[in-house]
PDB file of C-alpha atoms and ligand atoms in Angstrom:
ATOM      1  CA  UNK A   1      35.862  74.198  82.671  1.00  0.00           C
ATOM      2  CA  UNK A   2      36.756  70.481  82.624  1.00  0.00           C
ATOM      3  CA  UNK A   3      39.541  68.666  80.445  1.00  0.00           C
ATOM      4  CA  UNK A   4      39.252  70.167  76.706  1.00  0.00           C
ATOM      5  CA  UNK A   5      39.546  67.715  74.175  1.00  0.00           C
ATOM      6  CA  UNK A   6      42.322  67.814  71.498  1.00  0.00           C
ATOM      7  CA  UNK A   7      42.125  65.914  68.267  1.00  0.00           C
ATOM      8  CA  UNK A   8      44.750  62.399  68.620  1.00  0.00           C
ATOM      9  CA  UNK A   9      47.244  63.978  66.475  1.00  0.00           C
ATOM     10  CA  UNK A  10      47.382  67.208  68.174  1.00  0.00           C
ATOM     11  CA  UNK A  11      48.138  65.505  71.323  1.00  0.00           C
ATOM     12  CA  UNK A  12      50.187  63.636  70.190  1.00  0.00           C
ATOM     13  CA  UNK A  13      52.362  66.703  67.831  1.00  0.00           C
ATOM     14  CA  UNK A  14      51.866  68.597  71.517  1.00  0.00           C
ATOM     15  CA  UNK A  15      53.990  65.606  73.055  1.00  0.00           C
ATOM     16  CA  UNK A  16      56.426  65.254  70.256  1.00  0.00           C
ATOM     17  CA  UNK A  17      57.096  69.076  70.615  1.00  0.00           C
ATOM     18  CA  UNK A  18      57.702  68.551  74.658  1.00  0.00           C
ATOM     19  CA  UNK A  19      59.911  65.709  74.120  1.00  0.00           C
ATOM     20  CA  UNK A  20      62.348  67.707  71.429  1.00  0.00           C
ATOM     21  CA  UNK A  21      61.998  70.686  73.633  1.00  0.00           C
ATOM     22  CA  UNK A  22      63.128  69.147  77.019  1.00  0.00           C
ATOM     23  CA  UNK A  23      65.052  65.737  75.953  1.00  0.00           C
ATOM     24  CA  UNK A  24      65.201  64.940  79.416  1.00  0.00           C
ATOM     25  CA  UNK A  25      61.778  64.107  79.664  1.00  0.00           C
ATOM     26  CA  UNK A  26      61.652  61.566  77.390  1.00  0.00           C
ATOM     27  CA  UNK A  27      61.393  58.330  79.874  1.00  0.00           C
ATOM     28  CA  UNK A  28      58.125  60.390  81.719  1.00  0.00           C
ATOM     29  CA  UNK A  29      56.602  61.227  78.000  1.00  0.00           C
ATOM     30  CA  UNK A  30      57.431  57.628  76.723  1.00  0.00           C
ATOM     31  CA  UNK A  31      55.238  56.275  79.983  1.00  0.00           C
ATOM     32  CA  UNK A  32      52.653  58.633  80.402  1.00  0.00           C
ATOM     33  CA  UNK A  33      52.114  59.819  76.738  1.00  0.00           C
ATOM     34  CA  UNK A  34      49.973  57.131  75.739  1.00  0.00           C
ATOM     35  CA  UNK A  35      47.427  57.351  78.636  1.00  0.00           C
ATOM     36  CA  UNK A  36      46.637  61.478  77.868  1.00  0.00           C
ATOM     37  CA  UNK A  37      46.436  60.161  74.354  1.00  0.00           C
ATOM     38  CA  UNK A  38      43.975  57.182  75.349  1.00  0.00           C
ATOM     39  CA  UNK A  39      42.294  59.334  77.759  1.00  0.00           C
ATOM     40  CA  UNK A  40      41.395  62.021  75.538  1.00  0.00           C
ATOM     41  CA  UNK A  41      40.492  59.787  72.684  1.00  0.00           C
ATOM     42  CA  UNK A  42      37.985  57.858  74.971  1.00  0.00           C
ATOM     43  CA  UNK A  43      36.475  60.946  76.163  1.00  0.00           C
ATOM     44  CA  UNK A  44      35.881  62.001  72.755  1.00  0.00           C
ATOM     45  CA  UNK A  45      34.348  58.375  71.440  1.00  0.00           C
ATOM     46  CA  UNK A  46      32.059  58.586  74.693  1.00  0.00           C
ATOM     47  CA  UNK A  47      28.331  59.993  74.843  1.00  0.00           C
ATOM     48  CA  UNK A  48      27.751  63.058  77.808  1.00  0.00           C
ATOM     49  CA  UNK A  49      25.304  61.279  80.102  1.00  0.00           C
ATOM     50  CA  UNK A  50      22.015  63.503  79.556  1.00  0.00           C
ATOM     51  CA  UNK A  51      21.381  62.448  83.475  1.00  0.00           C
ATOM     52  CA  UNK A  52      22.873  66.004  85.656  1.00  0.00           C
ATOM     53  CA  UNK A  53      23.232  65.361  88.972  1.00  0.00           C
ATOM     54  CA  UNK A  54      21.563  68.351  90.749  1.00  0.00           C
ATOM     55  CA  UNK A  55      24.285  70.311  92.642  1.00  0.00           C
ATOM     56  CA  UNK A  56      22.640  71.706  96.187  1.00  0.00           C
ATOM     57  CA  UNK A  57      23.954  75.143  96.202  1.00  0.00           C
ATOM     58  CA  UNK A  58      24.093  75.324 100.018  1.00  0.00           C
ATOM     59  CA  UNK A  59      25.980  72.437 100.758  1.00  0.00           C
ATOM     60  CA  UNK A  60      28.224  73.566  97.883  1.00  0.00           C
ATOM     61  CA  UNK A  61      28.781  76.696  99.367  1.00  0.00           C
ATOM     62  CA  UNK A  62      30.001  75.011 102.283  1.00  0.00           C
ATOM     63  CA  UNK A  63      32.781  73.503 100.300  1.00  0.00           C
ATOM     64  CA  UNK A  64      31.069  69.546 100.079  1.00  0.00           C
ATOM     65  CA  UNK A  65      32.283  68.709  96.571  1.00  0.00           C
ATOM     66  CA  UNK A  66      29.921  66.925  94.231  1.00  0.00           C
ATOM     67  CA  UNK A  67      31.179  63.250  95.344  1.00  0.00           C
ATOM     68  CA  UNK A  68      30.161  64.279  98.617  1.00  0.00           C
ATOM     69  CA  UNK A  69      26.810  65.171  97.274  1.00  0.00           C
ATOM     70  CA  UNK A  70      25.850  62.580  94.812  1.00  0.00           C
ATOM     71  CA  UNK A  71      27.008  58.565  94.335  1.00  0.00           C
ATOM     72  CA  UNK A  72      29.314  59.718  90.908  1.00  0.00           C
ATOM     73  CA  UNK A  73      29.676  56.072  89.476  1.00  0.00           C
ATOM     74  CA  UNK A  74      26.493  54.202  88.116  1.00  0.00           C
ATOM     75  CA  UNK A  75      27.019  50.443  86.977  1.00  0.00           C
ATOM     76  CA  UNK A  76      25.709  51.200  83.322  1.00  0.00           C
ATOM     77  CA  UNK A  77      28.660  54.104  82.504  1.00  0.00           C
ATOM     78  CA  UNK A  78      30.785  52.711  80.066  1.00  0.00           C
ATOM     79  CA  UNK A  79      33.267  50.538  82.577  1.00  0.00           C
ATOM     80  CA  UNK A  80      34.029  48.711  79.559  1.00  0.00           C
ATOM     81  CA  UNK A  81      35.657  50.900  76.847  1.00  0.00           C
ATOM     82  CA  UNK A  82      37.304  52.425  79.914  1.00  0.00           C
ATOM     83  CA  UNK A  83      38.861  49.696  81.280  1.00  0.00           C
ATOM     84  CA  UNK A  84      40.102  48.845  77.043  1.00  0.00           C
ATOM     85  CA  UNK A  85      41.644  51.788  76.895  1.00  0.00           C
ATOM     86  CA  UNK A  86      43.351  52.263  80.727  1.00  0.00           C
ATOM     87  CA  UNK A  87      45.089  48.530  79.773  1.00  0.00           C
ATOM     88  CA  UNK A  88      45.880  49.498  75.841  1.00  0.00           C
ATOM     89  CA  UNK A  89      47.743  52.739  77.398  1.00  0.00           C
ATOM     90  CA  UNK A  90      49.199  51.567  80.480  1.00  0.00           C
ATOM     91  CA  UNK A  91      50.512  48.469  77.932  1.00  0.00           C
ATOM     92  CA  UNK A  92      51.948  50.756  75.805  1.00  0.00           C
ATOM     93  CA  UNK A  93      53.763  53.256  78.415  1.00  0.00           C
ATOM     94  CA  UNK A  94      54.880  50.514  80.618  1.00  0.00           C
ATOM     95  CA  UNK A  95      55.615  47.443  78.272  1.00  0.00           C
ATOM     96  CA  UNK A  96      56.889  45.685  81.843  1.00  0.00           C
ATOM     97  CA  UNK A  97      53.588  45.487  82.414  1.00  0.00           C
ATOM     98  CA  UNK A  98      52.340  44.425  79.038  1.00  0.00           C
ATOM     99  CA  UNK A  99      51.257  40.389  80.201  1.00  0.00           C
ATOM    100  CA  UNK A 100      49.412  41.848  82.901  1.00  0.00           C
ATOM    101  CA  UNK A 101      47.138  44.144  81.105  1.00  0.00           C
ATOM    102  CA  UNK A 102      46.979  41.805  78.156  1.00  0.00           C
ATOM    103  CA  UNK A 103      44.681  39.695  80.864  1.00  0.00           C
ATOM    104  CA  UNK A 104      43.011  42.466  81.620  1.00  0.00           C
ATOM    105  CA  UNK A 105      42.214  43.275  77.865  1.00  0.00           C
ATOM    106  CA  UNK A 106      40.787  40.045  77.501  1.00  0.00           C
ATOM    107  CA  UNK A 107      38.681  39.986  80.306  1.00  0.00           C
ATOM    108  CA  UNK A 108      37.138  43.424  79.237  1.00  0.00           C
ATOM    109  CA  UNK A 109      37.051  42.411  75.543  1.00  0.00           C
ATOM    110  CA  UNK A 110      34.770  39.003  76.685  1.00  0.00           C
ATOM    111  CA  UNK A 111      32.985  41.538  78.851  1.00  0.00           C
ATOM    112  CA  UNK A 112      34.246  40.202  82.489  1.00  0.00           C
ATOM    113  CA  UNK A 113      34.337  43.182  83.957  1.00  0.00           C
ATOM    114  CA  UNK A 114      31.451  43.389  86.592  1.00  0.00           C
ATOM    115  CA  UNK A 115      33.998  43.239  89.285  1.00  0.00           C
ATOM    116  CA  UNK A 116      35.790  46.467  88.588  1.00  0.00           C
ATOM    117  CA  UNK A 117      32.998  48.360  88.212  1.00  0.00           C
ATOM    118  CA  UNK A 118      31.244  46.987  91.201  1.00  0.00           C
ATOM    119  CA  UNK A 119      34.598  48.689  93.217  1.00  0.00           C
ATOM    120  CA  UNK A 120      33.732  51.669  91.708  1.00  0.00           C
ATOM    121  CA  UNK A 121      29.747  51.919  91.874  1.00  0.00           C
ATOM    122  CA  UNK A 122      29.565  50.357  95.804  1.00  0.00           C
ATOM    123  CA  UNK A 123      32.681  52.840  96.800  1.00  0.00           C
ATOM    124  CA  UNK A 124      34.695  50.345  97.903  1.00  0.00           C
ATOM    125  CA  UNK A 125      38.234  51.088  98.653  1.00  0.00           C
ATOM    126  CA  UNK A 126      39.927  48.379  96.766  1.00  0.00           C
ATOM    127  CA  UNK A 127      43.452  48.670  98.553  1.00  0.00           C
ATOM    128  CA  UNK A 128      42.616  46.184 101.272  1.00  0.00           C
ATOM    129  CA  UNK A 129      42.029  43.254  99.346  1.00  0.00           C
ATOM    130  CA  UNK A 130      44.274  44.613  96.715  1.00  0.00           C
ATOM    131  CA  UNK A 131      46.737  41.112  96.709  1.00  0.00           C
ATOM    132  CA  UNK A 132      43.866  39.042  97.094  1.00  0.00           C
ATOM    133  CA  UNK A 133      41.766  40.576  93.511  1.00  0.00           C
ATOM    134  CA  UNK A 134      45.346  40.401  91.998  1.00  0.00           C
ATOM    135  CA  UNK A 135      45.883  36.848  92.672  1.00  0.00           C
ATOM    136  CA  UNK A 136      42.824  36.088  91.699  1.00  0.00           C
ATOM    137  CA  UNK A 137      43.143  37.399  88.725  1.00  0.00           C
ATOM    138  CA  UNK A 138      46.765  36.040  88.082  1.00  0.00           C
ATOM    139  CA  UNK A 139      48.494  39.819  87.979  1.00  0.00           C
ATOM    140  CA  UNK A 140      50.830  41.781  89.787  1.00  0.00           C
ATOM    141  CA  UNK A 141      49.199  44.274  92.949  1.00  0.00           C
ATOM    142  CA  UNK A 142      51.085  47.280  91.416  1.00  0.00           C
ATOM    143  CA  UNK A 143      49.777  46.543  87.820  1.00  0.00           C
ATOM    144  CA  UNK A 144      46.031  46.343  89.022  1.00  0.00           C
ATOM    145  CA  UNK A 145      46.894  49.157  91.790  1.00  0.00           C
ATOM    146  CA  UNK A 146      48.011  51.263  88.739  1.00  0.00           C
ATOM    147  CA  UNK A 147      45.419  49.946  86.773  1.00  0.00           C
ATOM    148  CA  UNK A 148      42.370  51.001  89.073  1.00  0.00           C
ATOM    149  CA  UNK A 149      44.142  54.388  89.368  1.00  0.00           C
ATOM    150  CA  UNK A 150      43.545  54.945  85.520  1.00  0.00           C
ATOM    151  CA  UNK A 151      40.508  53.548  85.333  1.00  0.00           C
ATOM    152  CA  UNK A 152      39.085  55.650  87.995  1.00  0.00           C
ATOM    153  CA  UNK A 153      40.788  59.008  86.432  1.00  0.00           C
ATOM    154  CA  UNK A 154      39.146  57.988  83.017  1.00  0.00           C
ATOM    155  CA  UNK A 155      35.934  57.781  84.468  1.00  0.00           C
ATOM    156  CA  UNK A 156      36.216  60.727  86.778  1.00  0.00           C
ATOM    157  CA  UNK A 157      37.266  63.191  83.813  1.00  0.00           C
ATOM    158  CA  UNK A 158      34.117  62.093  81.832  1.00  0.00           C
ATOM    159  CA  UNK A 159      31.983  63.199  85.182  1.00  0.00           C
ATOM    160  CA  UNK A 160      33.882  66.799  84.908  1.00  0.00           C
ATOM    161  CA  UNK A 161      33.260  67.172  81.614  1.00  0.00           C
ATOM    162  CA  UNK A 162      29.274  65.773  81.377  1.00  0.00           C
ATOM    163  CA  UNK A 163      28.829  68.298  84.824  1.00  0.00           C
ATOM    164  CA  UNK A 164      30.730  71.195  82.872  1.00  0.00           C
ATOM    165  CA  UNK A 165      27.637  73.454  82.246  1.00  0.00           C
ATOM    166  CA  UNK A 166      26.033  72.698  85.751  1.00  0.00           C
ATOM    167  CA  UNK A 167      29.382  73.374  87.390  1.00  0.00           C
ATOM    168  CA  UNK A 168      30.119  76.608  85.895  1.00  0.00           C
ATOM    169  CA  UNK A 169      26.585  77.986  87.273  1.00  0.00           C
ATOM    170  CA  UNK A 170      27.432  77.592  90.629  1.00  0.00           C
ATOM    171  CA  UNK A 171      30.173  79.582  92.465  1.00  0.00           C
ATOM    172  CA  UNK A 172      33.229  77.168  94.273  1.00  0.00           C
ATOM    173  CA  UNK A 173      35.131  78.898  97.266  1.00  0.00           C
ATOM    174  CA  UNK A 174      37.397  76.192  97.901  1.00  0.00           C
ATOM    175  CA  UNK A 175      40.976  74.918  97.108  1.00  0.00           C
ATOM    176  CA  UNK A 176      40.427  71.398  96.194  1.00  0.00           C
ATOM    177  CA  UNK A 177      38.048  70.299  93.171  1.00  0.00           C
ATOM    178  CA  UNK A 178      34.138  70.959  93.433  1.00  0.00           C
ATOM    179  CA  UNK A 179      33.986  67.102  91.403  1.00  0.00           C
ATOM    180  CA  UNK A 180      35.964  64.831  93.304  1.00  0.00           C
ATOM    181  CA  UNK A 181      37.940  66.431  96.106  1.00  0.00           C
ATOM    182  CA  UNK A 182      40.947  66.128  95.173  1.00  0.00           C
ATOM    183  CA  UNK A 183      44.041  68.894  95.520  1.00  0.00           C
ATOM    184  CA  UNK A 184      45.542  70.427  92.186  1.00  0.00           C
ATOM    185  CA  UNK A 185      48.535  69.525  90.639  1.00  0.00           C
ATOM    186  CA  UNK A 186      48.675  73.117  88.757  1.00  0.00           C
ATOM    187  CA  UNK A 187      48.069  76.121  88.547  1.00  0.00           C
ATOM    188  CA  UNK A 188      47.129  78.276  85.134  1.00  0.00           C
ATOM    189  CA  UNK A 189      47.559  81.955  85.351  1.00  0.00           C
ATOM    190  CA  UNK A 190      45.478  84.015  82.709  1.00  0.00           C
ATOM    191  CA  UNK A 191      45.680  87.248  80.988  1.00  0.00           C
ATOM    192  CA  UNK A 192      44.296  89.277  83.855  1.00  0.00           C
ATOM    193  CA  UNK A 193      46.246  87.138  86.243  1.00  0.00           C
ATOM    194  CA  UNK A 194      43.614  85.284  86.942  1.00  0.00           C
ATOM    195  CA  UNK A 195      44.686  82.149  88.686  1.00  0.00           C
ATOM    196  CA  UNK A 196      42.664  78.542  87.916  1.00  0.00           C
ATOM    197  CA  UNK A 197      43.741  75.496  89.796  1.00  0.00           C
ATOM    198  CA  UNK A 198      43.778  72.113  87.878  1.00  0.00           C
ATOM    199  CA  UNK A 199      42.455  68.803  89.079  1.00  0.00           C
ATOM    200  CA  UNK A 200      44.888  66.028  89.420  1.00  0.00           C
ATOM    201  CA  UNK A 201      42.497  63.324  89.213  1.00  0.00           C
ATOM    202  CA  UNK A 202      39.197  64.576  87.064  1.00  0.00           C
ATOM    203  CA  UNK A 203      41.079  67.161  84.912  1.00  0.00           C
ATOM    204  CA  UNK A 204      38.331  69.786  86.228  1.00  0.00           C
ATOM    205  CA  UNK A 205      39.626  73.678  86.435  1.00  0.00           C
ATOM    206  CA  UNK A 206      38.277  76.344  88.833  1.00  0.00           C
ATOM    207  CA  UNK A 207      38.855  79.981  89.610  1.00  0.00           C
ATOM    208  CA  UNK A 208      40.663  80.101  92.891  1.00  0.00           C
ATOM    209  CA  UNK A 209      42.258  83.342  94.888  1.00  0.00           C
ATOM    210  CA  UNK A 210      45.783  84.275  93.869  1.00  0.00           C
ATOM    211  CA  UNK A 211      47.303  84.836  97.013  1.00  0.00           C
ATOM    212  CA  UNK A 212      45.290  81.848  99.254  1.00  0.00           C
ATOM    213  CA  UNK A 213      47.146  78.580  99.451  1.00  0.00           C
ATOM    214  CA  UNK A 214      45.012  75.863  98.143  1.00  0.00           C
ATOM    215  CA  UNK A 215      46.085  73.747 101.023  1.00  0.00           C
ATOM    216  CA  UNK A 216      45.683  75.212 104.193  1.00  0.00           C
ATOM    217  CA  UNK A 217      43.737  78.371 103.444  1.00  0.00           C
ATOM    218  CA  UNK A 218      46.225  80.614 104.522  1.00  0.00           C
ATOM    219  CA  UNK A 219      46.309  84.069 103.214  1.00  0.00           C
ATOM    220  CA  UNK A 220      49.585  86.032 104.223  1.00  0.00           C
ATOM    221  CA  UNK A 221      51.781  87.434 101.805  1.00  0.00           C
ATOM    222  CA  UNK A 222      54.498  86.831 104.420  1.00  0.00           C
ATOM    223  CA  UNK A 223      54.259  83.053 104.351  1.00  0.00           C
ATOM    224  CA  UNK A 224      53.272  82.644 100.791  1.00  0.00           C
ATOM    225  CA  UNK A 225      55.803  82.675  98.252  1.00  0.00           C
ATOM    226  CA  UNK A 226      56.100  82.936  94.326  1.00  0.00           C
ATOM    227  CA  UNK A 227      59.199  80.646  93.734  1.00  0.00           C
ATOM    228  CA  UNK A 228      60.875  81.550  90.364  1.00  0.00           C
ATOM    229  CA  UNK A 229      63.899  79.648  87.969  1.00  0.00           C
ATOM    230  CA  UNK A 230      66.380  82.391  86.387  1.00  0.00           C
ATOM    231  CA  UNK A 231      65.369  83.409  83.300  1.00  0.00           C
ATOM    232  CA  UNK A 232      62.459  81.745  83.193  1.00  0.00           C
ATOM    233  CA  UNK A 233      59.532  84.175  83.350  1.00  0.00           C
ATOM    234  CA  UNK A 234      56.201  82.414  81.849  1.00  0.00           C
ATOM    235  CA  UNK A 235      56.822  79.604  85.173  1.00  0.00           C
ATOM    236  CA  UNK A 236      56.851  79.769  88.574  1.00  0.00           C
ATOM    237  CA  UNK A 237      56.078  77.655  91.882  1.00  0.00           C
ATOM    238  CA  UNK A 238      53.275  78.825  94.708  1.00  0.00           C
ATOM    239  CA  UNK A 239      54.984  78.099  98.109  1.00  0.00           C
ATOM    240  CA  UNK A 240      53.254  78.276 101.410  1.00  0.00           C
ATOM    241  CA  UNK A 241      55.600  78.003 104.611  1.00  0.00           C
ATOM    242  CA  UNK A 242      52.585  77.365 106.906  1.00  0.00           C
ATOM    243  CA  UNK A 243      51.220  73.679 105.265  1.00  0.00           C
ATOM    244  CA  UNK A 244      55.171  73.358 103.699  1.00  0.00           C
ATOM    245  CA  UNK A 245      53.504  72.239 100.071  1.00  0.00           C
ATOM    246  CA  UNK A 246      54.086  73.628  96.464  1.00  0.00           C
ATOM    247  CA  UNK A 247      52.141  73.985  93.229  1.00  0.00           C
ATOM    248  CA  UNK A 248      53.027  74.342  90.364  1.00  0.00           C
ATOM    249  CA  UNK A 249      52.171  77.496  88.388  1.00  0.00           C
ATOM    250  CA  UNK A 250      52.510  78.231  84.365  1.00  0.00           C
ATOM    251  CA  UNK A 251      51.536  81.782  83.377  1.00  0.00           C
ATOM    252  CA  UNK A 252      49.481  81.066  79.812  1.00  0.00           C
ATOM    253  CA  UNK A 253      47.709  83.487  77.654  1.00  0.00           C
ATOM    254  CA  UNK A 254      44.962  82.472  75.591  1.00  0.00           C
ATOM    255  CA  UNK A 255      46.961  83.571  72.448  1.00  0.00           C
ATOM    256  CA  UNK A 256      49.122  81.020  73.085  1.00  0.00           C
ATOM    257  CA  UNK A 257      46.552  78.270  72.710  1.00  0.00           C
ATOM    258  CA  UNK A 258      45.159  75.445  75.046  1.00  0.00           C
ATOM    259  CA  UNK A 259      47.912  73.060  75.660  1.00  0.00           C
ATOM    260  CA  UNK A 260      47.085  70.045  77.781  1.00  0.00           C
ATOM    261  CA  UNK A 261      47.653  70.611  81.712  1.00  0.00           C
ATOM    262  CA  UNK A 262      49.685  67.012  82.223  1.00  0.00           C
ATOM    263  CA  UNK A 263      51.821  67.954  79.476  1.00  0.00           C
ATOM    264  CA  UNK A 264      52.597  71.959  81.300  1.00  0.00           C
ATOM    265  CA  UNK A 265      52.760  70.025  84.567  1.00  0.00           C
ATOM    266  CA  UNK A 266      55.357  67.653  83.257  1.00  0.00           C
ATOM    267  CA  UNK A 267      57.413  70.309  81.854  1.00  0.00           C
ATOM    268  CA  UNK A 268      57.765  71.908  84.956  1.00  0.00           C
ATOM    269  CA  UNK A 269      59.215  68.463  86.300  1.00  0.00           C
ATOM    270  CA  UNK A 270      62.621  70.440  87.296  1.00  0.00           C
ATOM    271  CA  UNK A 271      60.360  73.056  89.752  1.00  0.00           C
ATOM    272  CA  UNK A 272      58.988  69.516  91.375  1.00  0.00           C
ATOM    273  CA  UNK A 273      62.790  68.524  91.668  1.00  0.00           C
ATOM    274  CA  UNK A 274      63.959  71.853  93.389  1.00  0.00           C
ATOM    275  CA  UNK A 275      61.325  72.464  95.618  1.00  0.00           C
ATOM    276  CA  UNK A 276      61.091  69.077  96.862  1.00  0.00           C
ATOM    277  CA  UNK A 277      65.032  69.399  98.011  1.00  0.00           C
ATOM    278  CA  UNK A 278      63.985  72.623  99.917  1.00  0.00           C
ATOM    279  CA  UNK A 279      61.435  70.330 102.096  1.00  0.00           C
ATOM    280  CA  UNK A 280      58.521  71.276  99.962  1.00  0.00           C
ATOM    281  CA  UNK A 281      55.887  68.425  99.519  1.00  0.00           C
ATOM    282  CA  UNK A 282      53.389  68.659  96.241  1.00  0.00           C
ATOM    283  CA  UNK A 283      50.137  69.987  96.977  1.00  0.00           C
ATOM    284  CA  UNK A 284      48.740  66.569  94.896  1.00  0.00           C
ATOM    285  CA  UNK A 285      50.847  63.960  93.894  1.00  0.00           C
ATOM    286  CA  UNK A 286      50.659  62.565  90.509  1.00  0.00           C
ATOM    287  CA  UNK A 287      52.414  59.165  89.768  1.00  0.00           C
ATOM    288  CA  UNK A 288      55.717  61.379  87.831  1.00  0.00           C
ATOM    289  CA  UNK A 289      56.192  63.624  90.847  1.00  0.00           C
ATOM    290  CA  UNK A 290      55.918  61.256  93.905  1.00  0.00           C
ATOM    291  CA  UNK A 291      58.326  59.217  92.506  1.00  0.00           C
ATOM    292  CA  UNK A 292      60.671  61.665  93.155  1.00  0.00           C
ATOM    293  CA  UNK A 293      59.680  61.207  96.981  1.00  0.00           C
ATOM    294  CA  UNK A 294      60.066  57.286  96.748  1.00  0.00           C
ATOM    295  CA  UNK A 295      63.995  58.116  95.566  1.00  0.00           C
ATOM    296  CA  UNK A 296      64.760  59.777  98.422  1.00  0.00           C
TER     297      UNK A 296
HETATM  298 ZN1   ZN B   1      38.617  66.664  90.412  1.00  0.00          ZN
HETATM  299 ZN1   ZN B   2      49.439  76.240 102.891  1.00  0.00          ZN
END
């Protein structure tokens, strides 16, 4: 099951509701709001690519996730409506960074944008000549380092959901995501007690043993811990002693609806707090909870 898609103003009411519910998230919904928002709108204005990319079921088996497999990015996916909407959100959330994007916007508008997605499509790893593209472009490294973040996440989600149905026929053993590799930021418990881990990156969900850590693979009730808040029942935090990481884990029915995953993993923000002052390191880090790290 990849990211599900909310209408714009259900999103947004869902956000609204989290910020009157926990004031002290405000600053984290004011920044971050806008990009689920964008996000989710873009993935519902964009097409599912009729191309599949045939999964191998051995090599999945063997835990190689589908990046591993296939080249994900193509130079004709829509780069440009993505990149419009990463620099209208991250514009809106971080207003600091409002000049910066507005270049970006305008580049993307007069449809400059073959060198992002040529980052993308060859694999590069843009970090190394990160100052270099920035000054280039007369911006900031952190605004196109967060920039290229988005962008990628954007297009990675719409991979998750255009795989969804070929994904869900073929079994995944392992405890980071069969799309793009990377660790979970969450974990949703069901009505059996079924336990799905969350993508950080593509959004993608996957069954995954309850009492494995995602990690390391360890499986011994004596290391492994369920990490609970007084009086809060519905929430709790998966601790492993061997790999010293934490995720975070939100026990939701189906009656209860389908609220977005950022949105339960931000309002779980004081586990992330807690459990980092015990030692504990996030099993993925998303840009809210690592700044915690950078305080320290
Ligand atoms: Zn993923
Ligand atoms: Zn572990």
């Amino acid at each position: 099951m990849a990211n599900h898609l909310y209408t714009t103003e259900d999103l947004m009411s869902e956000i609204e509701q989290l910020r009157i519910a926990q004031p002290h998230l405000e600053n984290l919904l004011k920044a971050f709001g806008p990009l689920l928002v964008e996000k989710n709108q873009w993935l519902s204005d964009t097409a599912v690519d009729p191309r599949a990319l045939p999964i191998d079921p051995l090599r999945f088996a063997e835990g190689i996730p589908l990046n591993r497999q296939h080249q994900l990015f193509f130079a004709d996916d829509p780069w440009g409506s993505a990149g419009w909407s990463a620099a209208k959100a991250i514009s809106q959330g971080f207003p600091h960074l409002g000049q910066d994007m507005e270049v970006l916007l305008r580049r993307f508008t007069e449809g400059k944008y073959h060198c992002f997605s040529q980052l993308f499509v060859n694999n590069q790893e843009a970090d190394g000549q990160l100052s270099e593209k920035a000054a280039h472009l007369a911006i900031s490294p952190t605004s196109l380092h967060l920039f290229l973040r988005v962008l990628n996440r954007f297009m990675l989600s719409k991979k998750a959901r255009d795989m969804q149905a070929e994904l869900a026929a073929h079994p995944w053993k392992k405890g980071y995501c069969p799309v793009c590799g990377a660790l979970p930021h969450l974990a949703i418990l069901g009505d059996q007690g079924q336990r799905r881990l969350q993508c950080a990156d593509c959004g993608h969900a996957w069954p995954f043993s309850r009492l494995t850590c995602p990690y390391c693979e360890h499986e011994d009730p004596q290391n492994t811990n369920i990490f609970f808040i007084d009086g809060q029942k519905e929430d709790s935090a998966f601790t492993c002693d061997k790999c010293r990481r934490y995720l975070l884990t939100a026990n939701r029915s189906a009656s209860l609806g389908n609220p977005h995953a950022d949105l339960i993993a931000m309002s779980l923000l004081h586990f992330d707090v807690i459990l980092q002052e015990k030692g504990y390191s996030p099993m993925a880090e998303c840009e809210w909870n690592s700044f915690l790290q950078k305080d320290e």
